[in-house]
Each structure stands twice: as structure tokens, then as C-alpha cells.
PDB file of C-alpha atoms in Angstrom:
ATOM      1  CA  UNK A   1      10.059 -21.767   9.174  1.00  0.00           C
ATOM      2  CA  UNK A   2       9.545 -19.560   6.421  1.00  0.00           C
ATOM      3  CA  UNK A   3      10.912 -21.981   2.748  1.00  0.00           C
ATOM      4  CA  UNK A   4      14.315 -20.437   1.060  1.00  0.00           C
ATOM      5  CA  UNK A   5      13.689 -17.956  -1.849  1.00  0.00           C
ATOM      6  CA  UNK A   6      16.457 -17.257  -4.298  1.00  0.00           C
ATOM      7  CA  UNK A   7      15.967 -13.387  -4.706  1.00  0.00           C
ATOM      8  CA  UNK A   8      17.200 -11.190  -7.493  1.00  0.00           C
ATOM      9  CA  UNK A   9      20.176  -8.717  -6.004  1.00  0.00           C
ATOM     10  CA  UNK A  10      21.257  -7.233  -8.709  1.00  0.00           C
ATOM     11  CA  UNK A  11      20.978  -3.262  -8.711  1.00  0.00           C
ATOM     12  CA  UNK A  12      18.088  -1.639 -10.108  1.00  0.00           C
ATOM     13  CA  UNK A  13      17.999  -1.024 -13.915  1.00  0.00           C
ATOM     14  CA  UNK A  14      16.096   1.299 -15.974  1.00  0.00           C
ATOM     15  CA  UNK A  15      14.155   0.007 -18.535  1.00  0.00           C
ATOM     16  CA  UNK A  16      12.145   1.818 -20.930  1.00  0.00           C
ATOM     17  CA  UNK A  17       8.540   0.890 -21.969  1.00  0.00           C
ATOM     18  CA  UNK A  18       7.791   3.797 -23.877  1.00  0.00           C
ATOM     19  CA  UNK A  19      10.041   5.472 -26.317  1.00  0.00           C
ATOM     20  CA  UNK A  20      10.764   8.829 -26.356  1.00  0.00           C
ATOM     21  CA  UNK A  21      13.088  12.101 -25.971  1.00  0.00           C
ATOM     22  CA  UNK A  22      16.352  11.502 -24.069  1.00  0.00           C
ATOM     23  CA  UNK A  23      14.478  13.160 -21.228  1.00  0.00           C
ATOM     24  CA  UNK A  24      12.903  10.711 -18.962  1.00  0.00           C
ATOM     25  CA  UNK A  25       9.646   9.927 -16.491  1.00  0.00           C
ATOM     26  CA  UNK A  26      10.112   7.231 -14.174  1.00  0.00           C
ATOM     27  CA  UNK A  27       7.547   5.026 -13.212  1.00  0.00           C
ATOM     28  CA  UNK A  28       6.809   3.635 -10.149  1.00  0.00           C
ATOM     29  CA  UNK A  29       4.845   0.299  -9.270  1.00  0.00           C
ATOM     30  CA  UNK A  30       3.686  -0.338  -6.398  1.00  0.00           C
ATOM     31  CA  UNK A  31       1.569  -3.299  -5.953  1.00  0.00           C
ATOM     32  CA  UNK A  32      -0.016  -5.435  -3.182  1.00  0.00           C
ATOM     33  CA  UNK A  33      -0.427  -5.489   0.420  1.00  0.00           C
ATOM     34  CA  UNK A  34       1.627  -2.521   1.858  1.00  0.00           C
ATOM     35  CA  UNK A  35       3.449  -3.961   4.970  1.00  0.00           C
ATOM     36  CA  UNK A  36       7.483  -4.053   6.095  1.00  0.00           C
ATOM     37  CA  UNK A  37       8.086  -7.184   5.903  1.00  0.00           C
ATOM     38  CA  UNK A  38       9.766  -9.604   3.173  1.00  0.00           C
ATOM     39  CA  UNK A  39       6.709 -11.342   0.585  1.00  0.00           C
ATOM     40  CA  UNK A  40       8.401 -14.473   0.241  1.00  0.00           C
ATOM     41  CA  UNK A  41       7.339 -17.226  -1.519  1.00  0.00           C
ATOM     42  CA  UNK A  42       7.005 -19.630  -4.605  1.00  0.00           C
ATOM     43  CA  UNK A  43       6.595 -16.925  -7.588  1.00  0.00           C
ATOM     44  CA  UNK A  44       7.863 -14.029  -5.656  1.00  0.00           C
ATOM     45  CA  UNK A  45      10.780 -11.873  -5.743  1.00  0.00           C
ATOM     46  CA  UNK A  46      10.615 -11.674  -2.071  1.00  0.00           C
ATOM     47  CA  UNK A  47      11.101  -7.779  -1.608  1.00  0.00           C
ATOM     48  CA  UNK A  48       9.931  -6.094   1.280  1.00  0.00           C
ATOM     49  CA  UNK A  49       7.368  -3.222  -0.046  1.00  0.00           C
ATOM     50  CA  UNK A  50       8.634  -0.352   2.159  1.00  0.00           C
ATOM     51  CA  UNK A  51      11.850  -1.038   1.120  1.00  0.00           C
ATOM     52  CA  UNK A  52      11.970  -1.574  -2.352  1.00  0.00           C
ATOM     53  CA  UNK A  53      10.008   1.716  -2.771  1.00  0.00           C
ATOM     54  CA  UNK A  54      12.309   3.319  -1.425  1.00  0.00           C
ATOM     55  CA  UNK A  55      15.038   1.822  -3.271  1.00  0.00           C
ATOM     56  CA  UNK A  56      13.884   2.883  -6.199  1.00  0.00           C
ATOM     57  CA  UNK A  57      13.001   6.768  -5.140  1.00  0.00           C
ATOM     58  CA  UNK A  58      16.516   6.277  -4.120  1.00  0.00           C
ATOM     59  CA  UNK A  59      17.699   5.174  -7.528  1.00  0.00           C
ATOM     60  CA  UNK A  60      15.292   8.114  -9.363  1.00  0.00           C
ATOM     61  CA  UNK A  61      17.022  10.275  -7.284  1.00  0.00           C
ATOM     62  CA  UNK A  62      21.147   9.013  -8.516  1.00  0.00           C
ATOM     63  CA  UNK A  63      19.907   8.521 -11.902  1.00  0.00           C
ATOM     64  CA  UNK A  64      19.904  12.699 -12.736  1.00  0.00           C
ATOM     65  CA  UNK A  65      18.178  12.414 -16.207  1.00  0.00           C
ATOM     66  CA  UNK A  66      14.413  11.642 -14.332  1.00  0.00           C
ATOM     67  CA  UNK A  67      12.002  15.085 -14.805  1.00  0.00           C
ATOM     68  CA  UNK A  68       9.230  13.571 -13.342  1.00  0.00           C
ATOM     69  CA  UNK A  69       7.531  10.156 -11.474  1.00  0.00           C
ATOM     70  CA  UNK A  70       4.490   8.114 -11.746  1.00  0.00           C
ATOM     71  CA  UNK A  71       3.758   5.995  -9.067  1.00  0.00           C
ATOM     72  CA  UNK A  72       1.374   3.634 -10.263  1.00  0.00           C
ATOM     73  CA  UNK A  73      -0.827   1.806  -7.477  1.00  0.00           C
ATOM     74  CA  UNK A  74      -2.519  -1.378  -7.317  1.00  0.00           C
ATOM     75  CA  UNK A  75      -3.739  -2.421  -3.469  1.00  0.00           C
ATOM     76  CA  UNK A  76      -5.965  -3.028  -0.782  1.00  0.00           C
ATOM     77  CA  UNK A  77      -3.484  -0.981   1.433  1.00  0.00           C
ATOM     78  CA  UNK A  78      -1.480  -1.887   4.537  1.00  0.00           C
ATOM     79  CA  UNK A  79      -0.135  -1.736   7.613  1.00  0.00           C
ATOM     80  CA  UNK A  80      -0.971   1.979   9.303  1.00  0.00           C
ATOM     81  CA  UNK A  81       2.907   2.177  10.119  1.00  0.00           C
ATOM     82  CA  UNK A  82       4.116   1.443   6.346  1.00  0.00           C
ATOM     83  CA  UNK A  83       1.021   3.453   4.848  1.00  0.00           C
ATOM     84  CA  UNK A  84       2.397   6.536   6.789  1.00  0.00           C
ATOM     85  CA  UNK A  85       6.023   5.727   6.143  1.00  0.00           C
ATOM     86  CA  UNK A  86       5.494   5.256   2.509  1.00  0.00           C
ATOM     87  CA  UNK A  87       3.294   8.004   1.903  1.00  0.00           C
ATOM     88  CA  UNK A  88       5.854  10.275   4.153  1.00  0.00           C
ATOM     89  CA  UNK A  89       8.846   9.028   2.127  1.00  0.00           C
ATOM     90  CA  UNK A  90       7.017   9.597  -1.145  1.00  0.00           C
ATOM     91  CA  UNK A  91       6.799  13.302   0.020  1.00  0.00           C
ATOM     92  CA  UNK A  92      10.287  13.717   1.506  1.00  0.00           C
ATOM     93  CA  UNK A  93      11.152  12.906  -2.511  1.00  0.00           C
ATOM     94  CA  UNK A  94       8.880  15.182  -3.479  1.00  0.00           C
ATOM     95  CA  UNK A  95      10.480  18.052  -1.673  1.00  0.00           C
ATOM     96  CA  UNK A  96      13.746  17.157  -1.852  1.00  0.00           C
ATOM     97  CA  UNK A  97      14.286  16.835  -5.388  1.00  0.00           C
ATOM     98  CA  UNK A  98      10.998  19.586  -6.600  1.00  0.00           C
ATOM     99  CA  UNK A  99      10.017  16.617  -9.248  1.00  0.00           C
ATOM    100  CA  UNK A 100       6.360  16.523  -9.873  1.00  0.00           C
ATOM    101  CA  UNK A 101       4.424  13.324  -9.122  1.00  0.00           C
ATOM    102  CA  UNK A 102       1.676  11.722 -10.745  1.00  0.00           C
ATOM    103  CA  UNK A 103      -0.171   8.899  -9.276  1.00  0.00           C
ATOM    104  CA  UNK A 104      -2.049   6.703 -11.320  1.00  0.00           C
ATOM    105  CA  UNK A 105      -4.943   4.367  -9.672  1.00  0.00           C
ATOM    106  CA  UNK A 106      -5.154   0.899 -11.110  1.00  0.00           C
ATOM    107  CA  UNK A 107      -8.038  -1.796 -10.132  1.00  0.00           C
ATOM    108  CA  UNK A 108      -7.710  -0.905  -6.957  1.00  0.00           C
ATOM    109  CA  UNK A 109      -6.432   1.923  -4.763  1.00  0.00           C
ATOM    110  CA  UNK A 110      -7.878   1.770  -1.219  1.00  0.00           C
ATOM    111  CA  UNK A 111      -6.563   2.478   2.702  1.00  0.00           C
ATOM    112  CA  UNK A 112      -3.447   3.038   2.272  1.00  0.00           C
ATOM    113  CA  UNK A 113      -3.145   2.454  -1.442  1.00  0.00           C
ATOM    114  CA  UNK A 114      -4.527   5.631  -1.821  1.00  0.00           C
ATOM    115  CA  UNK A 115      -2.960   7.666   0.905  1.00  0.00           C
ATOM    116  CA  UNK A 116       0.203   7.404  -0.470  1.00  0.00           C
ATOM    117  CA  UNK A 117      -1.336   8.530  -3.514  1.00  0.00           C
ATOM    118  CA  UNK A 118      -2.636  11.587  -1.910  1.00  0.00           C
ATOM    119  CA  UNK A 119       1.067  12.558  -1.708  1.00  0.00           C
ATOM    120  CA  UNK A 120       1.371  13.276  -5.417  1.00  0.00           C
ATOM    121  CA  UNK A 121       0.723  16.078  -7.519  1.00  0.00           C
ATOM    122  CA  UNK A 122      -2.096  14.586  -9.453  1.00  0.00           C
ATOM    123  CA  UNK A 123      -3.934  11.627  -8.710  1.00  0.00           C
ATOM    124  CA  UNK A 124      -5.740   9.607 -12.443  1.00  0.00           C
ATOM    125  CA  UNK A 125      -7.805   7.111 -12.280  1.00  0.00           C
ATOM    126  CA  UNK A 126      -9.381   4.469 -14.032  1.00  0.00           C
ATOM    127  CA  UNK A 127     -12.817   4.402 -14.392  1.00  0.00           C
ATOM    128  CA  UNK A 128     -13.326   1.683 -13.020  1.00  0.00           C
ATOM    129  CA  UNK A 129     -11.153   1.530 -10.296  1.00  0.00           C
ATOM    130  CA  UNK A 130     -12.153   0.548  -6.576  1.00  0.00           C
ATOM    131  CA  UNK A 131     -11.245   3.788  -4.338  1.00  0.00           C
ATOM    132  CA  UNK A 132     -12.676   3.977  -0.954  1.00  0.00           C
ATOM    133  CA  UNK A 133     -11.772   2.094   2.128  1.00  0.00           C
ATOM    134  CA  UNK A 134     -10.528   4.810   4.385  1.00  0.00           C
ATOM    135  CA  UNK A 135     -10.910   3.708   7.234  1.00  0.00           C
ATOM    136  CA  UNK A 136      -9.003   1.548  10.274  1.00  0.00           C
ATOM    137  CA  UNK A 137      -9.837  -2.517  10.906  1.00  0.00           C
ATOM    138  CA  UNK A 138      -7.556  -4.904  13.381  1.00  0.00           C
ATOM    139  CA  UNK A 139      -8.322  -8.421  13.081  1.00  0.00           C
ATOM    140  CA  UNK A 140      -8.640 -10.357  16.327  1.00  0.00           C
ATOM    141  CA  UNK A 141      -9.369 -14.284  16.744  1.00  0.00           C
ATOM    142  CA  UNK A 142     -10.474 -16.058  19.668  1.00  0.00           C
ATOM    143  CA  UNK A 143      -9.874 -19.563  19.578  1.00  0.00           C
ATOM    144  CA  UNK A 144     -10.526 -20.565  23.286  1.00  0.00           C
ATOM    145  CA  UNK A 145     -13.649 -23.045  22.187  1.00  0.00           C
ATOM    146  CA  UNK A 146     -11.643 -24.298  19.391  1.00  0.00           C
ATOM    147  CA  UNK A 147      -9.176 -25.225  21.799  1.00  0.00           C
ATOM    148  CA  UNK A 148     -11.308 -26.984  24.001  1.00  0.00           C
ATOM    149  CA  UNK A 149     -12.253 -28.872  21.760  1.00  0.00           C
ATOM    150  CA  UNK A 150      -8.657 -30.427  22.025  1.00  0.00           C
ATOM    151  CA  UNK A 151      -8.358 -30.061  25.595  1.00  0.00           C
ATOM    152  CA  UNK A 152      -5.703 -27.373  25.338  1.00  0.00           C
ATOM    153  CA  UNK A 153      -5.915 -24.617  27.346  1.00  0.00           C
ATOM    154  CA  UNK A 154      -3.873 -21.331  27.369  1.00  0.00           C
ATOM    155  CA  UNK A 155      -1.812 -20.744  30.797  1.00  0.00           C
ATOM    156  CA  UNK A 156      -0.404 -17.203  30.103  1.00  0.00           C
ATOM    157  CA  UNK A 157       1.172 -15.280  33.671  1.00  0.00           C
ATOM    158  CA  UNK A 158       1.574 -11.982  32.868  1.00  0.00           C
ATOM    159  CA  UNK A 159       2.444  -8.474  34.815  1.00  0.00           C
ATOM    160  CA  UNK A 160       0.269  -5.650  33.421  1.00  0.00           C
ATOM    161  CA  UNK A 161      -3.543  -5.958  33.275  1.00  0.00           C
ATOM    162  CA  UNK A 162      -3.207  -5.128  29.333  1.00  0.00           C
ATOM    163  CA  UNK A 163      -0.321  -6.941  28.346  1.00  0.00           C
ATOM    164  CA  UNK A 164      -1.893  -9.865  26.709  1.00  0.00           C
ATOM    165  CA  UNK A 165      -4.781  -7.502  24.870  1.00  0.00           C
ATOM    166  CA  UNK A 166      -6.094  -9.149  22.353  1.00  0.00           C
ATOM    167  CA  UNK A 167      -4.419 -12.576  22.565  1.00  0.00           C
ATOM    168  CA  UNK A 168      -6.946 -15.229  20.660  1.00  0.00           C
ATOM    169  CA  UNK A 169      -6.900 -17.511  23.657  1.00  0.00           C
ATOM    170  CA  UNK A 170      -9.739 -15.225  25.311  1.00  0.00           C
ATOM    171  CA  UNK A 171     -12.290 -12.856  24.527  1.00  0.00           C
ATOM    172  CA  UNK A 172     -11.099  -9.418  24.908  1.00  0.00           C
ATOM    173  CA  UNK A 173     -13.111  -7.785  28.265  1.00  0.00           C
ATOM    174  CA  UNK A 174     -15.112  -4.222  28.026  1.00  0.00           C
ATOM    175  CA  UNK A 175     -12.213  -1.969  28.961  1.00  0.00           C
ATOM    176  CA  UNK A 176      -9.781  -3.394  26.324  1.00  0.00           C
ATOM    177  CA  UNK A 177     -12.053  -2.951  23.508  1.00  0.00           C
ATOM    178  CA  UNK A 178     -12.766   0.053  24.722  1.00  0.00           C
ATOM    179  CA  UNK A 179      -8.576   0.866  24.197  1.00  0.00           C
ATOM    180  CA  UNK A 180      -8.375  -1.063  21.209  1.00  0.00           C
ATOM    181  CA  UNK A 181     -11.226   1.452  19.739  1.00  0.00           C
ATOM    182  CA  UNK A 182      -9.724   4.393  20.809  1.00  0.00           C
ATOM    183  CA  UNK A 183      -6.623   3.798  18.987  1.00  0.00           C
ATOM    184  CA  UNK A 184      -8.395   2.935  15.881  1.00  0.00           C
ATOM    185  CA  UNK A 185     -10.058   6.319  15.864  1.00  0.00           C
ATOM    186  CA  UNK A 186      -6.992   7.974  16.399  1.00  0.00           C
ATOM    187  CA  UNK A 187      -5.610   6.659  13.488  1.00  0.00           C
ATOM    188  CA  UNK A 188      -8.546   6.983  11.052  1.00  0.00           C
ATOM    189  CA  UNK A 189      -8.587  10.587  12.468  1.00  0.00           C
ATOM    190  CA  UNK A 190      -5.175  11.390  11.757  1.00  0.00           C
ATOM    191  CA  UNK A 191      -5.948   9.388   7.695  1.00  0.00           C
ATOM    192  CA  UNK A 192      -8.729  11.916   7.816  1.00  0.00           C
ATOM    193  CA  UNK A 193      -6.520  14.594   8.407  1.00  0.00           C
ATOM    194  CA  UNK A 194      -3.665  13.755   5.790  1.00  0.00           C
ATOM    195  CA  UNK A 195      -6.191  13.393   3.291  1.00  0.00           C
ATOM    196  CA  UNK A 196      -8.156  16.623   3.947  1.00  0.00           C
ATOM    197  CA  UNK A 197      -4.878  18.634   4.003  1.00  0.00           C
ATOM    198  CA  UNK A 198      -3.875  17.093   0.431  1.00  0.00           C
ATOM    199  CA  UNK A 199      -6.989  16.789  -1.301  1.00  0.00           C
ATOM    200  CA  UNK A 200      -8.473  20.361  -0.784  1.00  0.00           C
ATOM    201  CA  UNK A 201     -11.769  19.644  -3.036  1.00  0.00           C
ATOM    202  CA  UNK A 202     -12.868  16.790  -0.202  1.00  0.00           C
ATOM    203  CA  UNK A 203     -15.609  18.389   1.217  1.00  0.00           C
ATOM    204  CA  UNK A 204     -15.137  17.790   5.072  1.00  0.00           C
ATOM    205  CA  UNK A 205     -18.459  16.447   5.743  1.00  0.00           C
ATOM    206  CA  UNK A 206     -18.612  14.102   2.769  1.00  0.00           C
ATOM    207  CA  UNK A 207     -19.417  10.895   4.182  1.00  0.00           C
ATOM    208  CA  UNK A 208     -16.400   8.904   2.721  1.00  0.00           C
ATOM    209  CA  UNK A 209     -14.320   8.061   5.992  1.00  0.00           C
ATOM    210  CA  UNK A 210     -16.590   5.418   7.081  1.00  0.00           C
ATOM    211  CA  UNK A 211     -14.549   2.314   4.741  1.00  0.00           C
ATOM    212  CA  UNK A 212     -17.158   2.641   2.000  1.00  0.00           C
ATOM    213  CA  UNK A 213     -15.538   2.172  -1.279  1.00  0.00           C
ATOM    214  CA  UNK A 214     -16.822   3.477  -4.645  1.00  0.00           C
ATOM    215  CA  UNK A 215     -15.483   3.881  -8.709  1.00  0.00           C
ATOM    216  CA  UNK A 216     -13.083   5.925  -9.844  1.00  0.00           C
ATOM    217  CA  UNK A 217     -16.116   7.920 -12.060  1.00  0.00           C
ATOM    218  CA  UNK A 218     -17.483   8.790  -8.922  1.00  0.00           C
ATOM    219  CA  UNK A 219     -13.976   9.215  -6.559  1.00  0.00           C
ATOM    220  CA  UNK A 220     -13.497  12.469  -9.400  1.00  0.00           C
ATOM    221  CA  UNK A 221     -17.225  13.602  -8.261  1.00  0.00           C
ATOM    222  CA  UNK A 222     -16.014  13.548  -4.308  1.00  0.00           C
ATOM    223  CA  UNK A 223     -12.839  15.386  -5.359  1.00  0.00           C
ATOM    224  CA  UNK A 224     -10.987  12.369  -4.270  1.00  0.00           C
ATOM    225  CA  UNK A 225      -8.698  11.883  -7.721  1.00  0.00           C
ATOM    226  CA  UNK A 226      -8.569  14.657 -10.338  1.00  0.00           C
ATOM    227  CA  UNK A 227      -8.901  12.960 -13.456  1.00  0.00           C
ATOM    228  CA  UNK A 228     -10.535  10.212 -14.644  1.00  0.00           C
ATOM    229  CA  UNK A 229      -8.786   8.431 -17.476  1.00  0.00           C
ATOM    230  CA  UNK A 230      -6.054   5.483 -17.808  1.00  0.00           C
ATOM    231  CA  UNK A 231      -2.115   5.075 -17.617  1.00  0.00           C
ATOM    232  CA  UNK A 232      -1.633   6.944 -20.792  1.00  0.00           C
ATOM    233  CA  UNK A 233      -3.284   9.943 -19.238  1.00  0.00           C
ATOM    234  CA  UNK A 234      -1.373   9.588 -16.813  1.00  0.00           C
ATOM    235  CA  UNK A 235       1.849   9.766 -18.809  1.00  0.00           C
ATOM    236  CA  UNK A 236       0.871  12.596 -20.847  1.00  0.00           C
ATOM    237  CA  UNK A 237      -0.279  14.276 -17.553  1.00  0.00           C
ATOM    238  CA  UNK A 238       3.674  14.099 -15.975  1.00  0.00           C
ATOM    239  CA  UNK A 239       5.257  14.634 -19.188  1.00  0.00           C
ATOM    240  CA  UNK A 240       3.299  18.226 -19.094  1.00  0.00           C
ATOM    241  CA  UNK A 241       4.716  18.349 -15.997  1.00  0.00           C
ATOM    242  CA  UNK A 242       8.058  17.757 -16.617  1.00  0.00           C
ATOM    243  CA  UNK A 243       7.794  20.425 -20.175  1.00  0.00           C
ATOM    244  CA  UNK A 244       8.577  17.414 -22.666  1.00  0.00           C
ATOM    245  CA  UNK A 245       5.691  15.490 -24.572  1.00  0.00           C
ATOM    246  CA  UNK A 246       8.074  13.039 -25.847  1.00  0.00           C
ATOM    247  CA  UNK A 247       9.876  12.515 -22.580  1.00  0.00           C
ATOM    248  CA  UNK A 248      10.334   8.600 -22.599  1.00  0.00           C
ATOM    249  CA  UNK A 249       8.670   6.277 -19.554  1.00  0.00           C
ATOM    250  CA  UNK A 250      11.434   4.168 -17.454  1.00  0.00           C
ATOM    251  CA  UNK A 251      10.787   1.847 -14.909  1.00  0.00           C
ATOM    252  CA  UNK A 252      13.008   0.600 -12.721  1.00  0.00           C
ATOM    253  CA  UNK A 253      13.158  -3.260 -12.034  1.00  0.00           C
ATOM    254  CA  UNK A 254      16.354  -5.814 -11.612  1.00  0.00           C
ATOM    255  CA  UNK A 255      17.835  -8.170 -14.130  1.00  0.00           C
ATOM    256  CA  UNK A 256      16.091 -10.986 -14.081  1.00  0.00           C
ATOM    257  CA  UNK A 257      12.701  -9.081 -13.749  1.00  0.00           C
ATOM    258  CA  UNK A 258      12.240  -7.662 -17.369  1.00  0.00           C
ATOM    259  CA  UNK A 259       9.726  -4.441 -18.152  1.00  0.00           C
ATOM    260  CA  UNK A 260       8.858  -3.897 -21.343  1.00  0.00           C
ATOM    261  CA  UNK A 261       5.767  -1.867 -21.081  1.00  0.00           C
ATOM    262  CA  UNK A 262       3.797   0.079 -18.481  1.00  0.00           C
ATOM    263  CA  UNK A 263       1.682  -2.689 -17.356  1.00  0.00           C
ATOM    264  CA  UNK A 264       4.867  -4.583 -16.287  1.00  0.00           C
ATOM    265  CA  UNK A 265       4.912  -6.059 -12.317  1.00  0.00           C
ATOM    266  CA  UNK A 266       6.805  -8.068 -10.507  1.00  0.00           C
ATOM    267  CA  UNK A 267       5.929 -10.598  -8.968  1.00  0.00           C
ATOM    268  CA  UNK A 268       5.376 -10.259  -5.218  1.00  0.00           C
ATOM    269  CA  UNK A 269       2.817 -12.521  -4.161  1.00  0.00           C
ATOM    270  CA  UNK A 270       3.835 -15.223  -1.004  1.00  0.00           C
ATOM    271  CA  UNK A 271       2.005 -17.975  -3.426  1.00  0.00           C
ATOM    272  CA  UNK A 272       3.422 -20.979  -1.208  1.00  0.00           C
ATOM    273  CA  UNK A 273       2.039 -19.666   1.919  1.00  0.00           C
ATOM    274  CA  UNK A 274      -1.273 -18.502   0.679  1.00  0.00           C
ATOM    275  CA  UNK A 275      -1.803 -22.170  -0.244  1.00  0.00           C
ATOM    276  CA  UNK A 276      -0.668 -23.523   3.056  1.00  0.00           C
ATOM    277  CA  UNK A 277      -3.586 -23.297   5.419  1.00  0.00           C
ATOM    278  CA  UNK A 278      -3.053 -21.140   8.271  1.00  0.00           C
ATOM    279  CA  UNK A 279      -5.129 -20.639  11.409  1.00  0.00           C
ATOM    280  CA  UNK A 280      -5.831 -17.114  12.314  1.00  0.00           C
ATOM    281  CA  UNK A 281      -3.959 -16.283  15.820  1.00  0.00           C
ATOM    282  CA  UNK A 282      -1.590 -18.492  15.256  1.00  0.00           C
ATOM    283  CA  UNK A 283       0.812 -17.194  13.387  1.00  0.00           C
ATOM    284  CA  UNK A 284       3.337 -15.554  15.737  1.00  0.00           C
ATOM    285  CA  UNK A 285       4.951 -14.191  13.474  1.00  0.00           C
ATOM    286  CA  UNK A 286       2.892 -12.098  11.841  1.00  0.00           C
ATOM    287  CA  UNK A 287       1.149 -10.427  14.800  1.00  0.00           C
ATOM    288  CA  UNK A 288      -2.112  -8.725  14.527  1.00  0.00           C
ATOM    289  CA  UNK A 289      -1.806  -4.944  13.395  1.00  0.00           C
ATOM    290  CA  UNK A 290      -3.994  -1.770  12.524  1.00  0.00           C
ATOM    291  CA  UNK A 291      -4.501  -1.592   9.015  1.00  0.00           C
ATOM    292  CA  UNK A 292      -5.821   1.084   6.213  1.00  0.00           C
ATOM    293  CA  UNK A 293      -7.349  -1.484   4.141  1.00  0.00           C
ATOM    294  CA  UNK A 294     -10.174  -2.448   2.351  1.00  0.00           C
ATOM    295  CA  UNK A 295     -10.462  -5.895   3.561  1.00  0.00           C
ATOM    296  CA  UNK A 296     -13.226  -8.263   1.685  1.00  0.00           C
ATOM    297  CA  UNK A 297     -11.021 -11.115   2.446  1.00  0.00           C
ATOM    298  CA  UNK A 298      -9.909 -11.576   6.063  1.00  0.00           C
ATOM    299  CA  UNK A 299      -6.591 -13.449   3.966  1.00  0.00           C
ATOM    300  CA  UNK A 300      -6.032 -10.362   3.245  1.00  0.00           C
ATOM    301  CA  UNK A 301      -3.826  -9.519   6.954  1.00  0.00           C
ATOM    302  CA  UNK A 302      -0.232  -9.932   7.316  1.00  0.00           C
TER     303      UNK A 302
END
């Protein structure tokens, strides 16, 4: 059972972190492992990442004073699902309401960190930010030796030769890999694709869809940002857009979660179960998925 978090309801605020003209550029953060499901935990507001992004689109949207958005990103990536849905709901915004969008790549914007980016106007980055990953991993156990080793044995009747693919109490036979592949290409395909189709100056024989990663100096060589530079760049970039040099920078945050300049995050890291030691497979609830991630650290996986 997951422990009780007291979470911060209160309504989203804007708060500025960098004075200027009454006309305003909202900033974004998104940060961590992109998945749809709640972070919860010691230290951690708790939110679910799909859904307080688009809270706060929403809220850019109602506020009616916002000329233009940075979304500034900082992870590995995610789920494929909430990669897609994000970067699909970041573009919905975009057409919708004609604002221009800057993205702005922090330490590291990989998988599906930086396909959402790919949905802004202008992608900055820093020059030493990690870019890269695109590609498509799903993390699979097998644990039938371990549990031998306890004399437990898994006794699973099932209807449907496929319906327990990939379950950690067996190694998965020739033909299921064989599925499980196939769907991993389709998706890295279709990341190919969306990425292509945004980011014109990608040659399409560049060797980058493999999951190598590389610097942000070297991501504006590929074509894969268009500007390397940092956060203020990235500011004066969208207030350009948005006709105003002193347009002032707002993010949007809750009560208890102050912002005061546009570094601020919120914490949103499940610090009590990242302590607790957890056995890969067993976790029910958090099922094995496809991911667009850059994944060093197997820990990494929902």
C-alpha cells in the first residue's frame, strides 16, 4: 500500500521570477520521469505529470494576459503513451491559442523529454545538456531461478497462448520476443516520424535513432535543437516572439510551492519508495511498459 501524502490543492498561482512589462511569458517546468501516474512520496507533491501539465496549459490558457510559453525540460523521458499524449497536448495548445512556444533543454532532455520538445517553436539548449536517447526499451525480469531458490513456483492457467507475455516467472519463448520487438519498432518508427516532421534540418539518414545520446553543442550540429545557449536565451528568444523585450516570466505553481526565479521546481520525486527496496517483476502495480527513455539506471522504470 502506497504511504498517505498530504498534497497541495490549492489552484494554480502565477508567480513571477522575472520582472518585467505587464505583458507576460509563462513558463513551464516539466521535470522527471514522464508517466500518468501519481509520484507520491516523502518530499513530493504527489502530482501526476500528464496531468499537472496540462493543468497548467489549462490555466495559461484562462489567464488571458500570457503572449507566449516556455516549457522548460529536465528528463530521461517516459512512458510511450504519456510522451505522445504530452507532446500531442502541448500542440493542441499550440494551435488552439496561436501562442509561440519555446522549449528550453536543461541537464537532460532525452526519449520523450525531448519529443515533447519537438512540439515547440524553438528548441535552446544548454551546452551541456544530455540529448539523445530516441529510441524504445521495455524492461522484462525473469525471476524463475530466484524463485527456486525458495521453492516457489509460479502456477499461472491462462486462455490465450500470449496472455501472460512477458510475465517474470518464465523466460519469454522465440515467437513472443519476436512480438514484443515488433511493437518496439513500431513505436521508435512512429518517434522517428514525429521528429522528422518537426525538426526539418534532421537529416533522415543521420544515425541518431539508435538511443545514442550526445551534448547539446553537438544536438545544434544534427539540427536537433536550434540554439545553443541557456534559460535566459531562452527568455529573450519567446519574448521576441511574443513582440515585448520586457515581457515579465510567470510560472505557475500552488501555494505552498513558492517560485521565485526560473530555476524554481517542485518537488516530485517518490523519495520513500526509491529507498524501499523493490524487486523488479514484482511490483504489480506498476506493470512493465514501452518507454522513450534514456535509461542508465534500470530504477529508472515506473
Amino acid at each position: 500500500m502506497q504511504p498517505q501524502v498530504l498534497r497541495d490543492r490549492s489552484p494554480l498561482k502565477t508567480m513571477p521570477v522575472q520582472a518585467g512589462s505587464c505583458r507576460k511569458i509563462a513558463l513551464i517546468d516539466v521535470d522527471g520521469l514522464l508517466v500518468n501516474q501519481n509520484q507520491a512520496g516523502i518530499g513530493s507533491m504527489g502530482d501526476n505529470p500528464l496531468d499537472i501539465f496540462r493543468e497548467k496549459l489549462d490555466q495559461v490558457e484562462r489567464e488571458g494576459d500570457i503572449s507566449a510559453v516556455i516549457i522548460r525540460i529536465n528528463s530521461y523521458g517516459g512512458g510511450v503513451t504519456a510522451s505522445d499524449i504530452m507532446r500531442r497536448e502541448l500542440e493542441a495548445f499550440r494551435e488552439r491559442t496561436g501562442m509561440p512556444i519555446v522549449a528550453v533543454l536543461m541537464d537532460i532532455a532525452t526519449g520523450g523529454g525531448y519529443l515533447l520538445a519537438t512540439a515547440a517553436d524553438q528548441i535552446v539548449a544548454h551546452p551541456t545538456t544530455i540529448v539523445g536517447g530516441f529510441g524504445v526499451i521495455l524492461n522484462l525480469y525473469n525471476l524463475e531461478d530466484a524463485m527456486a531458490q525458495f521453492n516457489v513456483a509460479g502456477q499461472t492457467i491462462r486462455a490465450g497462448k500470449f496472455v501472460d507475455i512477458g510475465s517474470p516467472e518464465r523466460f519469454l519463448e522465440e515467437d513472443e520476443e519476436e512480438l514484443l520487438t515488433e511493437i518496439a519498432e513500431q513505436y521508435n518508427a512512429r518517434f522517428k516520424e514525429v521528429v522528422l516532421r518537426s525538426r526539418q534540418r534532421i537529416h533522415p539518414d543521420v544515425e541518431i535513432f539508435d538511443g545514442r545520446i550526445f551534448t547539446g553543442t553537438k544536438a545544434e550540429k544534427l539540427g536537433v535543437v536550434d540554439q545553443v545557449g541557456y534559460i535566459d536565451d531562452a527568455i529573450a528568444a519567446a519574448r521576441a516572439y511574443a513582440g515585448d523585450p520586457n515581457a515579465c516570466v510567470v510560472m505557475l505553481h500552488r501555494e505552498q510551492d513558492k517560485a521565485r526565479t526560473p530555476y524554481a521546481t517542485t518537488p516530485n520525486e517518490p523519495t520513500q519508495l526509491m529507498a524501499m527496496p523493490q524487486i523488479p517483476g514484482l511490483m504489480r502495480s506498476r506493470l512493465p511498459t514501452f518507454m522513450y527513455i534514456w535509461q542508465p539506471d534500470p530504477g529508472l522504470a515506473p
